[in-house]
mmCIF file of C-alpha atoms in Angstrom:
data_model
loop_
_atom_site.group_PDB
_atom_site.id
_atom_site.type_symbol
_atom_site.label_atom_id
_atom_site.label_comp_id
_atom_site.label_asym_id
_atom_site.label_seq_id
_atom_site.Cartn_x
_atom_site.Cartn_y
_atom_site.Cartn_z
ATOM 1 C CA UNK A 1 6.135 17.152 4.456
ATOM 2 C CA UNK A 2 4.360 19.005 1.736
ATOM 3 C CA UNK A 3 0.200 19.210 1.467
ATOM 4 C CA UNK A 4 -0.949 18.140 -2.250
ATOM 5 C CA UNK A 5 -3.486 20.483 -2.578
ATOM 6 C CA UNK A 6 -5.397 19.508 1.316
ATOM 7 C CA UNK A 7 -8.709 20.372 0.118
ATOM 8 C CA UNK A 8 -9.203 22.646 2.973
ATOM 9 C CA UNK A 9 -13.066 23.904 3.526
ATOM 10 C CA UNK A 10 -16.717 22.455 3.644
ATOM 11 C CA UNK A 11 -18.011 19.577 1.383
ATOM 12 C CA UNK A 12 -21.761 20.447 0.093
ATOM 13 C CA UNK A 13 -23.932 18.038 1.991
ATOM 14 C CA UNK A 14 -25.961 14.962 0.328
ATOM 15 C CA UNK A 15 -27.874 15.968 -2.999
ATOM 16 C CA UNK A 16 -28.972 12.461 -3.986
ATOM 17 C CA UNK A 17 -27.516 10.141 -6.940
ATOM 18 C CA UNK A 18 -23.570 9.653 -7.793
ATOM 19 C CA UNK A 19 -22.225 9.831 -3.941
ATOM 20 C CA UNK A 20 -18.932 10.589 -5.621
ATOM 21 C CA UNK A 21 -19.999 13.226 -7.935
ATOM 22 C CA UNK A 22 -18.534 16.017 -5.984
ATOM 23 C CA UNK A 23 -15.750 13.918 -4.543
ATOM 24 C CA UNK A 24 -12.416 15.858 -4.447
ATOM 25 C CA UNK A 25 -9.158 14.029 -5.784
ATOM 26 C CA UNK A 26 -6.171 15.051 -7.555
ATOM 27 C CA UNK A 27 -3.445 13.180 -9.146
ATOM 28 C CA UNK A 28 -0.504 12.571 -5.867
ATOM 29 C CA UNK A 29 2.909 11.916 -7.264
ATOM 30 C CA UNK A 30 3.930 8.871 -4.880
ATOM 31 C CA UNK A 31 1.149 7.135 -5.472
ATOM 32 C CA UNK A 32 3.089 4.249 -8.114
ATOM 33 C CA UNK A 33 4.328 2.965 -4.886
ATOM 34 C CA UNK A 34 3.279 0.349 -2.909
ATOM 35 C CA UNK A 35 0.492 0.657 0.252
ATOM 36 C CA UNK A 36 2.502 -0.460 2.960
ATOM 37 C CA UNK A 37 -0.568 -0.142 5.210
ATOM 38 C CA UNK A 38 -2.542 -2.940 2.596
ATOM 39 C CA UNK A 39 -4.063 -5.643 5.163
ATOM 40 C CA UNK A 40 -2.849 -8.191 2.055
ATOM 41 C CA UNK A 41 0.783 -7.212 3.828
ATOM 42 C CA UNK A 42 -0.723 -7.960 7.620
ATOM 43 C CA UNK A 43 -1.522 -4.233 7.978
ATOM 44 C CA UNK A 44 -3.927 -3.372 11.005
ATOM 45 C CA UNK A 45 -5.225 -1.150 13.101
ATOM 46 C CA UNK A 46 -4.383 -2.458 16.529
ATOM 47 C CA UNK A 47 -6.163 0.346 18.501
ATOM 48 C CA UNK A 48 -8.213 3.365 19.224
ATOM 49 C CA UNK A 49 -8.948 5.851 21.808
ATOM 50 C CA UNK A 50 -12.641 5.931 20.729
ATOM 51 C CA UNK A 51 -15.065 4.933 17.611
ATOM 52 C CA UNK A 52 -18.099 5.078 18.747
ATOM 53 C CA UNK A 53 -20.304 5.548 15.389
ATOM 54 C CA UNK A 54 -17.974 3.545 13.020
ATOM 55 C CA UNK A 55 -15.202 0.823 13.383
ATOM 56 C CA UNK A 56 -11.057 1.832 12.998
ATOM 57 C CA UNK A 57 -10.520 -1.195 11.047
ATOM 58 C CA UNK A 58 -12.646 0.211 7.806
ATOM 59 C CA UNK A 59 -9.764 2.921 7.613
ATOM 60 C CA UNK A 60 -7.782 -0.030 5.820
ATOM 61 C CA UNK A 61 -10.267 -1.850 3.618
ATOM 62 C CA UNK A 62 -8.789 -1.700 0.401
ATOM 63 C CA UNK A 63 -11.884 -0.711 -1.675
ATOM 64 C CA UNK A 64 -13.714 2.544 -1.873
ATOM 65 C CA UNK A 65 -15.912 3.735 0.803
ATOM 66 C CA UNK A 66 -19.376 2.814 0.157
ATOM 67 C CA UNK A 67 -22.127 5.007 0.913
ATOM 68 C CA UNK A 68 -26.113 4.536 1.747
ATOM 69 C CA UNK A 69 -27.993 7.343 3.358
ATOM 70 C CA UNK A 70 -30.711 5.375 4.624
ATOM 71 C CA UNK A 71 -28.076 3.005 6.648
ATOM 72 C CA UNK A 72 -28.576 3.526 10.243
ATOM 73 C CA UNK A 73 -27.906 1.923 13.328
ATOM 74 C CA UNK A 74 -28.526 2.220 17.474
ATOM 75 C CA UNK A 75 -25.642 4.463 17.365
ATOM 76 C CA UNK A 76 -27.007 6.550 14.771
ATOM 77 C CA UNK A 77 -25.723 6.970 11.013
ATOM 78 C CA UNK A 78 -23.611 4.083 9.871
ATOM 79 C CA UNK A 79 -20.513 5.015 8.091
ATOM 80 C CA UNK A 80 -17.836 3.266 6.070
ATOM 81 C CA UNK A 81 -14.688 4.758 7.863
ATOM 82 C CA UNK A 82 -13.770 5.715 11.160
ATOM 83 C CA UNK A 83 -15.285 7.992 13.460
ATOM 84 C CA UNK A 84 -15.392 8.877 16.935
ATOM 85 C CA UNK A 85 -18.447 10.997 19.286
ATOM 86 C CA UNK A 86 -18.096 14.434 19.153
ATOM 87 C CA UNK A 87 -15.687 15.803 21.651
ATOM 88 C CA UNK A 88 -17.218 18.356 24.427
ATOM 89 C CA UNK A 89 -15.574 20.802 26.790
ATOM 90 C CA UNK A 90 -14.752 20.615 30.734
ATOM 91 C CA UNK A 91 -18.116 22.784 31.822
ATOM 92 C CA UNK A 92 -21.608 24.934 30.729
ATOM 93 C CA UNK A 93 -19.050 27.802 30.813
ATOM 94 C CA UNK A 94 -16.737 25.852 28.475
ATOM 95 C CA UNK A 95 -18.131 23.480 26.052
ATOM 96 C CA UNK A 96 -15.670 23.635 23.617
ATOM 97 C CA UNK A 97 -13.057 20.901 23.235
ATOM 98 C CA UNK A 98 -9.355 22.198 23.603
ATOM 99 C CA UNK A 99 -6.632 22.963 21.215
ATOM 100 C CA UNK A 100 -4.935 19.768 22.633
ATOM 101 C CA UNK A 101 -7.921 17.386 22.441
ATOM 102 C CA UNK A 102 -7.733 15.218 19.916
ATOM 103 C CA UNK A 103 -8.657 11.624 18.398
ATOM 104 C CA UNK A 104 -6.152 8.967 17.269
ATOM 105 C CA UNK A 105 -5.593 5.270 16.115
ATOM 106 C CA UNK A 106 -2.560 3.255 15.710
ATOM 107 C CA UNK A 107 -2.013 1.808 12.701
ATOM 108 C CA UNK A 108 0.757 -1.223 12.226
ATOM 109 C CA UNK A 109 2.067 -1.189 8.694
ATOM 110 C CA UNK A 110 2.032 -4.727 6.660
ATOM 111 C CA UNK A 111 5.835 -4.048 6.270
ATOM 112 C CA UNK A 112 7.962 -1.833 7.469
ATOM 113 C CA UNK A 113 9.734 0.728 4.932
ATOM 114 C CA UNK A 114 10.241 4.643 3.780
ATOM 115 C CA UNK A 115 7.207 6.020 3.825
ATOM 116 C CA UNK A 116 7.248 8.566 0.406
ATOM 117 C CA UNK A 117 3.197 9.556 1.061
ATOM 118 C CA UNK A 118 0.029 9.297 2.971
ATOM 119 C CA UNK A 119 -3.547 9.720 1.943
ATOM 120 C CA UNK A 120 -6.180 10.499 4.565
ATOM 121 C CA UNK A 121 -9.385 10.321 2.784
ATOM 122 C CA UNK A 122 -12.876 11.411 3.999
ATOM 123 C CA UNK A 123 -14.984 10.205 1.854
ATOM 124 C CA UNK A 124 -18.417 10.821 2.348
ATOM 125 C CA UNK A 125 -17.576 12.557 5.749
ATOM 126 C CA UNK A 126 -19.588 15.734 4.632
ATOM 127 C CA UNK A 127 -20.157 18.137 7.788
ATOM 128 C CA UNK A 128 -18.849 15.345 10.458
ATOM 129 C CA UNK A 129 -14.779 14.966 9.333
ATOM 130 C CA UNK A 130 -12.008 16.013 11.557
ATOM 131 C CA UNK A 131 -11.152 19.916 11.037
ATOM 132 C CA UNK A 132 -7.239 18.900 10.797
ATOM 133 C CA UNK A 133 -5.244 15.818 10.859
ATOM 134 C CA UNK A 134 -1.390 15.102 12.228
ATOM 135 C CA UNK A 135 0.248 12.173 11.748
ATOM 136 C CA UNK A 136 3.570 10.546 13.312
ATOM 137 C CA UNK A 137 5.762 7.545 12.988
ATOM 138 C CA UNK A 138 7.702 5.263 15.050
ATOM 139 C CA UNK A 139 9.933 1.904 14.505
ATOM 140 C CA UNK A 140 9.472 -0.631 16.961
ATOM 141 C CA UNK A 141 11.016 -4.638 16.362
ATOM 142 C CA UNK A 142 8.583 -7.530 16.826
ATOM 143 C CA UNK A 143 4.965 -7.206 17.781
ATOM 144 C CA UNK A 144 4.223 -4.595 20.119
ATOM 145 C CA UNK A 145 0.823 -4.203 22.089
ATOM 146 C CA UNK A 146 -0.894 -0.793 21.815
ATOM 147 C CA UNK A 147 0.400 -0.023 25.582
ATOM 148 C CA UNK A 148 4.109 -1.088 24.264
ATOM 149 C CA UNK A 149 3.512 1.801 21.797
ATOM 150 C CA UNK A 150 2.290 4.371 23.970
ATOM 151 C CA UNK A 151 4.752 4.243 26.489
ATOM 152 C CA UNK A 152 7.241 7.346 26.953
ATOM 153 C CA UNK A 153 9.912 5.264 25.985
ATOM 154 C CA UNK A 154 8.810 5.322 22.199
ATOM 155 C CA UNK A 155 10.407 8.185 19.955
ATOM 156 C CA UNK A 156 7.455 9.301 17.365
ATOM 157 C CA UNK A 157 8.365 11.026 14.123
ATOM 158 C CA UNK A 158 6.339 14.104 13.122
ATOM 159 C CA UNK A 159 5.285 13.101 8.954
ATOM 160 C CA UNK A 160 2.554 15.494 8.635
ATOM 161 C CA UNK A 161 2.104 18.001 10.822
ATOM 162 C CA UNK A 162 -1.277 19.117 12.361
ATOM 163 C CA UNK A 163 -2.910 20.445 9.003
ATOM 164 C CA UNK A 164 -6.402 21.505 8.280
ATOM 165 C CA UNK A 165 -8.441 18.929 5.486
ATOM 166 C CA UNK A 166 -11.586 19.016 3.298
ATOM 167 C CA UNK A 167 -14.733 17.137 3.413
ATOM 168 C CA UNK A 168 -15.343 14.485 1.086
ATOM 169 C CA UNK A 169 -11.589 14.535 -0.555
ATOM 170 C CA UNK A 170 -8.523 12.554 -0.718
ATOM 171 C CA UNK A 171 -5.462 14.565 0.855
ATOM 172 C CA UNK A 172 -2.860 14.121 0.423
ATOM 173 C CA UNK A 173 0.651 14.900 1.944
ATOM 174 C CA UNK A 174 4.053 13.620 0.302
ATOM 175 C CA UNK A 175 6.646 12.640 3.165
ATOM 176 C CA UNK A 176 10.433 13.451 3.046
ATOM 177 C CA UNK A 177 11.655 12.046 5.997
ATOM 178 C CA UNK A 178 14.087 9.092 5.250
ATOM 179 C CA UNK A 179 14.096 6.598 7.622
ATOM 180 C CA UNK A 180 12.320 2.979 8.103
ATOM 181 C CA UNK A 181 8.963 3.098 10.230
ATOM 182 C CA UNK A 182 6.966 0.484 11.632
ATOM 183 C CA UNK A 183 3.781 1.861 13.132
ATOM 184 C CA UNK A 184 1.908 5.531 12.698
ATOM 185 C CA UNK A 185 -0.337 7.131 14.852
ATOM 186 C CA UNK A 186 -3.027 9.136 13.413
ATOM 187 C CA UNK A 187 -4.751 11.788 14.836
ATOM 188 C CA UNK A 188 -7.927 14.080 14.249
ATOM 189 C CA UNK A 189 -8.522 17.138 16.014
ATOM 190 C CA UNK A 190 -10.499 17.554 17.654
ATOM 191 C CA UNK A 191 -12.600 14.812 16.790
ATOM 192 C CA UNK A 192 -14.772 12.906 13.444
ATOM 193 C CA UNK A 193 -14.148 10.690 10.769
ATOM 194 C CA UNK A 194 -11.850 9.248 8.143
ATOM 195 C CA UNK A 195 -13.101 7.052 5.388
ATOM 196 C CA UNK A 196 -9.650 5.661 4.173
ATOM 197 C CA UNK A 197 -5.764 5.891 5.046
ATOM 198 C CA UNK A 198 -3.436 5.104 2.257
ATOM 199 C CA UNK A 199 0.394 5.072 3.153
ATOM 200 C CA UNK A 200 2.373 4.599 0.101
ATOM 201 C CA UNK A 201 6.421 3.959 0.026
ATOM 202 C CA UNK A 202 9.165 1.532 -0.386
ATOM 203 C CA UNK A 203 9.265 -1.638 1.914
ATOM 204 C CA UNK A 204 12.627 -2.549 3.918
ATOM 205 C CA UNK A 205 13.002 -5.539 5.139
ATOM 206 C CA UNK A 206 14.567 -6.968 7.905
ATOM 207 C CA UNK A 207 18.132 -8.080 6.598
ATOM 208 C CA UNK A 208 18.630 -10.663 9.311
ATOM 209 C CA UNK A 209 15.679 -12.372 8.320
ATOM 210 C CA UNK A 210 15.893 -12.382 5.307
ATOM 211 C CA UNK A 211 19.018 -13.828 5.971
ATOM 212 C CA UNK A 212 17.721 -16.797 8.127
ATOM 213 C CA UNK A 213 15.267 -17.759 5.386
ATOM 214 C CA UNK A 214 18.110 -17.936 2.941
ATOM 215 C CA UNK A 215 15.872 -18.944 0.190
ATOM 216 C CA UNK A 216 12.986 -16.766 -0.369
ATOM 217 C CA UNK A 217 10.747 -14.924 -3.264
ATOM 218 C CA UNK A 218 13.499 -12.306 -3.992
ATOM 219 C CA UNK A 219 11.054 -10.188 -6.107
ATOM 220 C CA UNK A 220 8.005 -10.219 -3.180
ATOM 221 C CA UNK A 221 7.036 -6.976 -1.945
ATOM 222 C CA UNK A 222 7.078 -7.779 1.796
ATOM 223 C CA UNK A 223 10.743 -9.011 1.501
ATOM 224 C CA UNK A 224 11.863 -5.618 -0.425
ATOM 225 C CA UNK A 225 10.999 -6.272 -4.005
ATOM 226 C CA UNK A 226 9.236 -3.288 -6.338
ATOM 227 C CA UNK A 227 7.567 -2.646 -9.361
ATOM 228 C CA UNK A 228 9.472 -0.229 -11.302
ATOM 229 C CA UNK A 229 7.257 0.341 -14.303
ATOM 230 C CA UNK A 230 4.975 -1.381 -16.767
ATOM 231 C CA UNK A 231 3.741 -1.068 -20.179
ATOM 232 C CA UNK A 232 -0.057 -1.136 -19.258
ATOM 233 C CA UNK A 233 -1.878 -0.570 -16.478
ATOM 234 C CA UNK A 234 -5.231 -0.167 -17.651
ATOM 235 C CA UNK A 235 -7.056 -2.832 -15.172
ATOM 236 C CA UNK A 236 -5.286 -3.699 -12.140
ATOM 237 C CA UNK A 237 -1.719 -2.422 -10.888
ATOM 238 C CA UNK A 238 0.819 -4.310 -11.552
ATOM 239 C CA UNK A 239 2.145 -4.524 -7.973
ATOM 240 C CA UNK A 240 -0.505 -7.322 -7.505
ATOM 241 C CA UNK A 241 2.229 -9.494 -8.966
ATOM 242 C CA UNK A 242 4.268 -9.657 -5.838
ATOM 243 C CA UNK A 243 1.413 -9.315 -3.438
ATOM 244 C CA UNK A 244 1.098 -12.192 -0.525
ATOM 245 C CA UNK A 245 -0.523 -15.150 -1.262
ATOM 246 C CA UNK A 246 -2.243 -16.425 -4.706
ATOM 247 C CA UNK A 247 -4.905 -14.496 -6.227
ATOM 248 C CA UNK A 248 -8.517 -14.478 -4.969
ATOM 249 C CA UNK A 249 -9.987 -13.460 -8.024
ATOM 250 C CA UNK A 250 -9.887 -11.427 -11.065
ATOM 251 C CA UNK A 251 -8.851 -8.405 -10.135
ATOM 252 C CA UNK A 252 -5.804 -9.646 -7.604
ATOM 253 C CA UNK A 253 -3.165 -9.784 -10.362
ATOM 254 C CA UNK A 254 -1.859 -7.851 -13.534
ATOM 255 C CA UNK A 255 -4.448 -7.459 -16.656
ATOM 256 C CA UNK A 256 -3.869 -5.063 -19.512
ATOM 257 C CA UNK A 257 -5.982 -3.894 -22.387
ATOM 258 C CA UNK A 258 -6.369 -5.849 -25.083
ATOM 259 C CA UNK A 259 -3.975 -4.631 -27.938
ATOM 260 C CA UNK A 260 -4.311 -4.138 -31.929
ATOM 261 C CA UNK A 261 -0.472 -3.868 -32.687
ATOM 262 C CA UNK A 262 2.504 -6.310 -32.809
ATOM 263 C CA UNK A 263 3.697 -5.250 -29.683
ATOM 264 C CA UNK A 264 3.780 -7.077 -26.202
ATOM 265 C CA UNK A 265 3.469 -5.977 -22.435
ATOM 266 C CA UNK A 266 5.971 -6.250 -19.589
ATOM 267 C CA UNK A 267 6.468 -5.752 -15.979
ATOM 268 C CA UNK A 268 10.264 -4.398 -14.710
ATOM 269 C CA UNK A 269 11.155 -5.270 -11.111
ATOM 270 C CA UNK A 270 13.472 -4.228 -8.633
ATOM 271 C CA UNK A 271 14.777 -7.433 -6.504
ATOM 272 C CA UNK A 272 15.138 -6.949 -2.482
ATOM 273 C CA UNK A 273 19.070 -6.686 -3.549
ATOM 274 C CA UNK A 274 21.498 -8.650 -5.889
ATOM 275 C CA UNK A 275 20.223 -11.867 -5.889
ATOM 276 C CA UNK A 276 20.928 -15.631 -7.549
ATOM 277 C CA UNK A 277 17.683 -16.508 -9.005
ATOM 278 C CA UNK A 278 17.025 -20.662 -9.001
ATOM 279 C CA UNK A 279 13.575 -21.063 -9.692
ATOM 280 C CA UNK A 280 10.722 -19.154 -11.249
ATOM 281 C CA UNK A 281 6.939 -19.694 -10.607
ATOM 282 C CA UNK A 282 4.182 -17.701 -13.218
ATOM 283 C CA UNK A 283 0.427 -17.976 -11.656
ATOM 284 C CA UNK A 284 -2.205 -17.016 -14.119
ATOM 285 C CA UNK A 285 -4.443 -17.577 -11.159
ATOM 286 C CA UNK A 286 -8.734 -16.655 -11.776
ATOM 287 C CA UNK A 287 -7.026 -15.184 -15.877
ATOM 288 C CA UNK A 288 -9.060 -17.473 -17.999
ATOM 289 C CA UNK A 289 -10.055 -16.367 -21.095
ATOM 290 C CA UNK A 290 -7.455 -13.076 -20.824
ATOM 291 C CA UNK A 291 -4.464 -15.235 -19.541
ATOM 292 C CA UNK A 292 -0.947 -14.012 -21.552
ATOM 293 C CA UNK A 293 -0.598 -16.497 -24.086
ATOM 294 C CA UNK A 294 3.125 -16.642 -23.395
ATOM 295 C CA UNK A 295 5.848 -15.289 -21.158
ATOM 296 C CA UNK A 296 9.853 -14.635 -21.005
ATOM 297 C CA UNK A 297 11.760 -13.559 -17.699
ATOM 298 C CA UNK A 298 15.252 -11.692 -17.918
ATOM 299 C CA UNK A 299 17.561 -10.121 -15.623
ATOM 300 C CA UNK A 300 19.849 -7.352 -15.373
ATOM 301 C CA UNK A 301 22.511 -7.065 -12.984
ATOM 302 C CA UNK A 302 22.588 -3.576 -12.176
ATOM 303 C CA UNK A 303 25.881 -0.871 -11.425
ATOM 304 C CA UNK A 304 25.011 1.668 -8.949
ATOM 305 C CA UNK A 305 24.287 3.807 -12.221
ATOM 306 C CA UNK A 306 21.375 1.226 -13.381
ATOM 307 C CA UNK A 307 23.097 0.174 -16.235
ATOM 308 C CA UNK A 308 23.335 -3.410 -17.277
ATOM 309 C CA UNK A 309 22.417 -5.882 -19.709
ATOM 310 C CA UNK A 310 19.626 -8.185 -19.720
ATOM 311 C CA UNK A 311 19.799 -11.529 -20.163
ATOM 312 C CA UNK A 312 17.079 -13.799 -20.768
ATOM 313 C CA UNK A 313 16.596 -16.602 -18.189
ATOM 314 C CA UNK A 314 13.345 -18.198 -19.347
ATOM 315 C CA UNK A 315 12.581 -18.210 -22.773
ATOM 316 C CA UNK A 316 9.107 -17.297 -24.187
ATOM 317 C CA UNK A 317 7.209 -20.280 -22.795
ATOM 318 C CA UNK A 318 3.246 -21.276 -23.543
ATOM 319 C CA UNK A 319 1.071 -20.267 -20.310
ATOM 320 C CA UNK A 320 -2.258 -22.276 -19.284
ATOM 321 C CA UNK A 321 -4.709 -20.202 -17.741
ATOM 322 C CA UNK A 322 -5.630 -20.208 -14.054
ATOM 323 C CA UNK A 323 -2.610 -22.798 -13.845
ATOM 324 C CA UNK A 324 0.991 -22.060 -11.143
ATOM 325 C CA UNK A 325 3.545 -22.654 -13.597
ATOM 326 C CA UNK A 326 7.138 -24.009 -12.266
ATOM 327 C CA UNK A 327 10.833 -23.352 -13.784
ATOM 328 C CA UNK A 328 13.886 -24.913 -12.418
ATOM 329 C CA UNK A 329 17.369 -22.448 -13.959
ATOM 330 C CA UNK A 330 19.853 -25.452 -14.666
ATOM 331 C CA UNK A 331 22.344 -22.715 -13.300
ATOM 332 C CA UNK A 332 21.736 -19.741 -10.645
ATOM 333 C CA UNK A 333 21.154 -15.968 -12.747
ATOM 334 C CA UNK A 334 22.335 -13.124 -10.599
ATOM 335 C CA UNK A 335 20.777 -9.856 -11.236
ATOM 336 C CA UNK A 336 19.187 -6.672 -8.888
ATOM 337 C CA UNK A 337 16.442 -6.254 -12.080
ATOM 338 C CA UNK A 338 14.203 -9.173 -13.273
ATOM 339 C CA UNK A 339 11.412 -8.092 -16.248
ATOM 340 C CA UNK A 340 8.683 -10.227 -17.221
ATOM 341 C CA UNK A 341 7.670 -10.342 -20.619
ATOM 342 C CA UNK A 342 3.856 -11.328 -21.772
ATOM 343 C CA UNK A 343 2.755 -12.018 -25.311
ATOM 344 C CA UNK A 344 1.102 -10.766 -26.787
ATOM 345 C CA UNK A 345 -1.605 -9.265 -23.584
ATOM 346 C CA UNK A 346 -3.567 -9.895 -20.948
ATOM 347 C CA UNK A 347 -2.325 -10.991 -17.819
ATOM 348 C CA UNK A 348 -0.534 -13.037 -14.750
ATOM 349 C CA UNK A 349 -1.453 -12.897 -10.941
ATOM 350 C CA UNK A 350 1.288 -13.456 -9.357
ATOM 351 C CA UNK A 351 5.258 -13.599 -10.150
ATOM 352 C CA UNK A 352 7.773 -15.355 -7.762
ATOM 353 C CA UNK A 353 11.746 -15.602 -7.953
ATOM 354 C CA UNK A 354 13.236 -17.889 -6.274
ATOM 355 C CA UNK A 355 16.318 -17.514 -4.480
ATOM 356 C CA UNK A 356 18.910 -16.287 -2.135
ATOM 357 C CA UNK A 357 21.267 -12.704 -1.597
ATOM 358 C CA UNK A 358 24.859 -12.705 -2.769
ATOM 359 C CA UNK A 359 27.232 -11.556 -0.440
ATOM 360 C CA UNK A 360 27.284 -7.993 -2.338
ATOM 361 C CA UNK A 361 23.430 -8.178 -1.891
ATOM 362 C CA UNK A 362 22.996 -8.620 2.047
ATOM 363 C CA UNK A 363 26.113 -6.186 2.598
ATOM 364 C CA UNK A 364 23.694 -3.635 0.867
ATOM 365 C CA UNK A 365 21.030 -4.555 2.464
ATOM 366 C CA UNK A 366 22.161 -4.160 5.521
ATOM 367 C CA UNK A 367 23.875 -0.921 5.085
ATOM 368 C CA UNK A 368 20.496 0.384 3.478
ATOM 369 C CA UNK A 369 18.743 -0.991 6.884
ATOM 370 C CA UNK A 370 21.707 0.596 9.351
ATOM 371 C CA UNK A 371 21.057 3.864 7.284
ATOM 372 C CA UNK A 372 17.796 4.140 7.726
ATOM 373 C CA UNK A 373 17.623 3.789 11.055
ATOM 374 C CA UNK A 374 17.264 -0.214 11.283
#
């Protein structure tokens, strides 16, 4: 584990205006992965040992915390993240919590995978956030209660140790630890809140599921698939492609800026593992007047050095906006890469590929998943 710049020290309270003027940030370098704990994925928060002023389940909303400083409750002020009472000691003599008292929550990820970083954000939490945080991860198969996961039987990973954190900040911590987790556990000590956690890393599936389904979206994120780069990001991130579900609106997909050149933008891919590709489906999904105007899909069928060729496996084809466009391949394509191709901007919600591992593919897989601790 290695702290990002953690922020450490005091937040100025409240002025007035901007809420986020003073916010503290920096740029984290695992953040072009995806958030395995996004509820879009089934992420959740399936317990706590207290929140008394404010709920554990805002620690996964996707947008920014919100702030109003008039907002208050029975309980007190009302925040946008979680937080817990203040912690007290045993006695007069002793009011003080202990070194060992602390707060936690259990967070279940929307897929399991490599976790690569975590972001434990206080927004807003000026003089009331935790004075450090720890967090751990396990891997558990199925759907374990929150007693299941406490019990001594359950092995939990140190990812970042007990470190002190800043007020009002994003900190961040990037995670070396190679191996496939399923639930955290985060902790405060001794006690606060935490606007936001963002876990960001590299989903691995199941490969005997995967292998039940036989046919399934071999590009989706939940069943291993990534983004590997893009020419434009400049409105929404273009991991939205292979989200769950269609779009619910604008924002859910892949939009780019609007470009003055001859150029065109494009999305590369990494598939779950080799894969024959049968069918393709383009949703320009809630893109109406800023659909792409047209689209191309290739493939490359990767060494273990990532070379290969692409080949083209839908030509540039007219798109209709907020329409799910369908492609049946007269013949399989077998690839590890797919890259979409829009012309000449603008944008799609969601991509799906269609298809089923090769034999080389699930042997992979699995030996990724045995390797990882699966």
């Amino acid at each position: 584990m290695t702290a990002i710049p953690s922020f450490t020290g005091d937040a100025n309270p409240y002025g007035g205006g901007d809420p986020y003027a003073d916010y503290r940030t920096a740029d984290f370098p695992f953040t072009q992965y995806a958030n395995l704990a996004d509820r879009r994925l089934g992420a959740g928060v399936v317990a706590a040992n207290d929140e008394f002023f404010a709920q554990r389940e805002n620690l996964l909303v996707p947008e920014r915390a919100e702030f109003d400083p008039e907002h208050f409750g029975h309980k007190g002020k009302i925040m946008d993240g979680w937080e817990t009472r203040r912690r007290r000691g045993a006695s007069a003599e002793h009011p003080w919590p202990t070194a060992e008292d602390h707060d936690w929550a259990l967070v279940r990820l929307g897929a399991p995978g490599v976790i690569r970083g975590i972001v434990v954000d206080t927004a807003h939490f000026r003089g009331n956030y935790p004075q450090a945080v720890s967090v751990e991860g396990t891997s558990v198969p199925g759907s374990p209660s929150p007693e299941e996961l406490l019990a001594d039987d359950v092995k939990w990973t140190p990812l970042v140790p007990r470190t002190p954190v800043g007020g009002h900040a994003e900190n961040g911590f990037s995670i070396a630890v190679e191996q496939r987790f399923t639930h955290l556990r985060v902790n405060q000590h001794p006690d606060g809140g935490i606007a936001r956690l963002r876990v960001y890393g590299e989903v691995a599936p199941d490969p005997q599921w995967l292998k039940v389904l036989s046919t399934f979206d071999v590009v989706a994120l939940e069943n291993g698939g990534q983004v590997e780069d893009a020419s434009n990001l400049f409105y929404s991130p273009a991991t939205n492609t292979i989200q769950p579900g269609r779009s619910r609106k604008m924002d859910d997909g892949w939009e780019t800026r609007r470009r003055r050149d001859q150029g065109n933008d494009w999305i590369r891919y990494r598939l779950a593992a080799q894969s024959q590709i049968r069918a393709i489906e383009i949703d320009t999904a809630y893109l109406k007047g800023n659909s792409a105007g047209w689209a191309s899909v290739s493939v490359k069928d990767a060494d273990e050095s990532g070379a290969g060729e692409w080949t083209e496996i839908l030509p540039r084809t007219r798109l209709q906006p907020d329409t799910n466009h369908r492609f049946v391949l007269p013949t399989p394509a077998v690839g590890t890469h797919a890259r979409v191709d829009i012309f000449p901007d603008g944008g799609i919600s969601r991509l799906r590929l269609h298809g089923s591992l090769t034999e080389q593919g699930a042997a992979a897989l699995a030996a990724r998943h045995q390797e990882l601790g699966g």
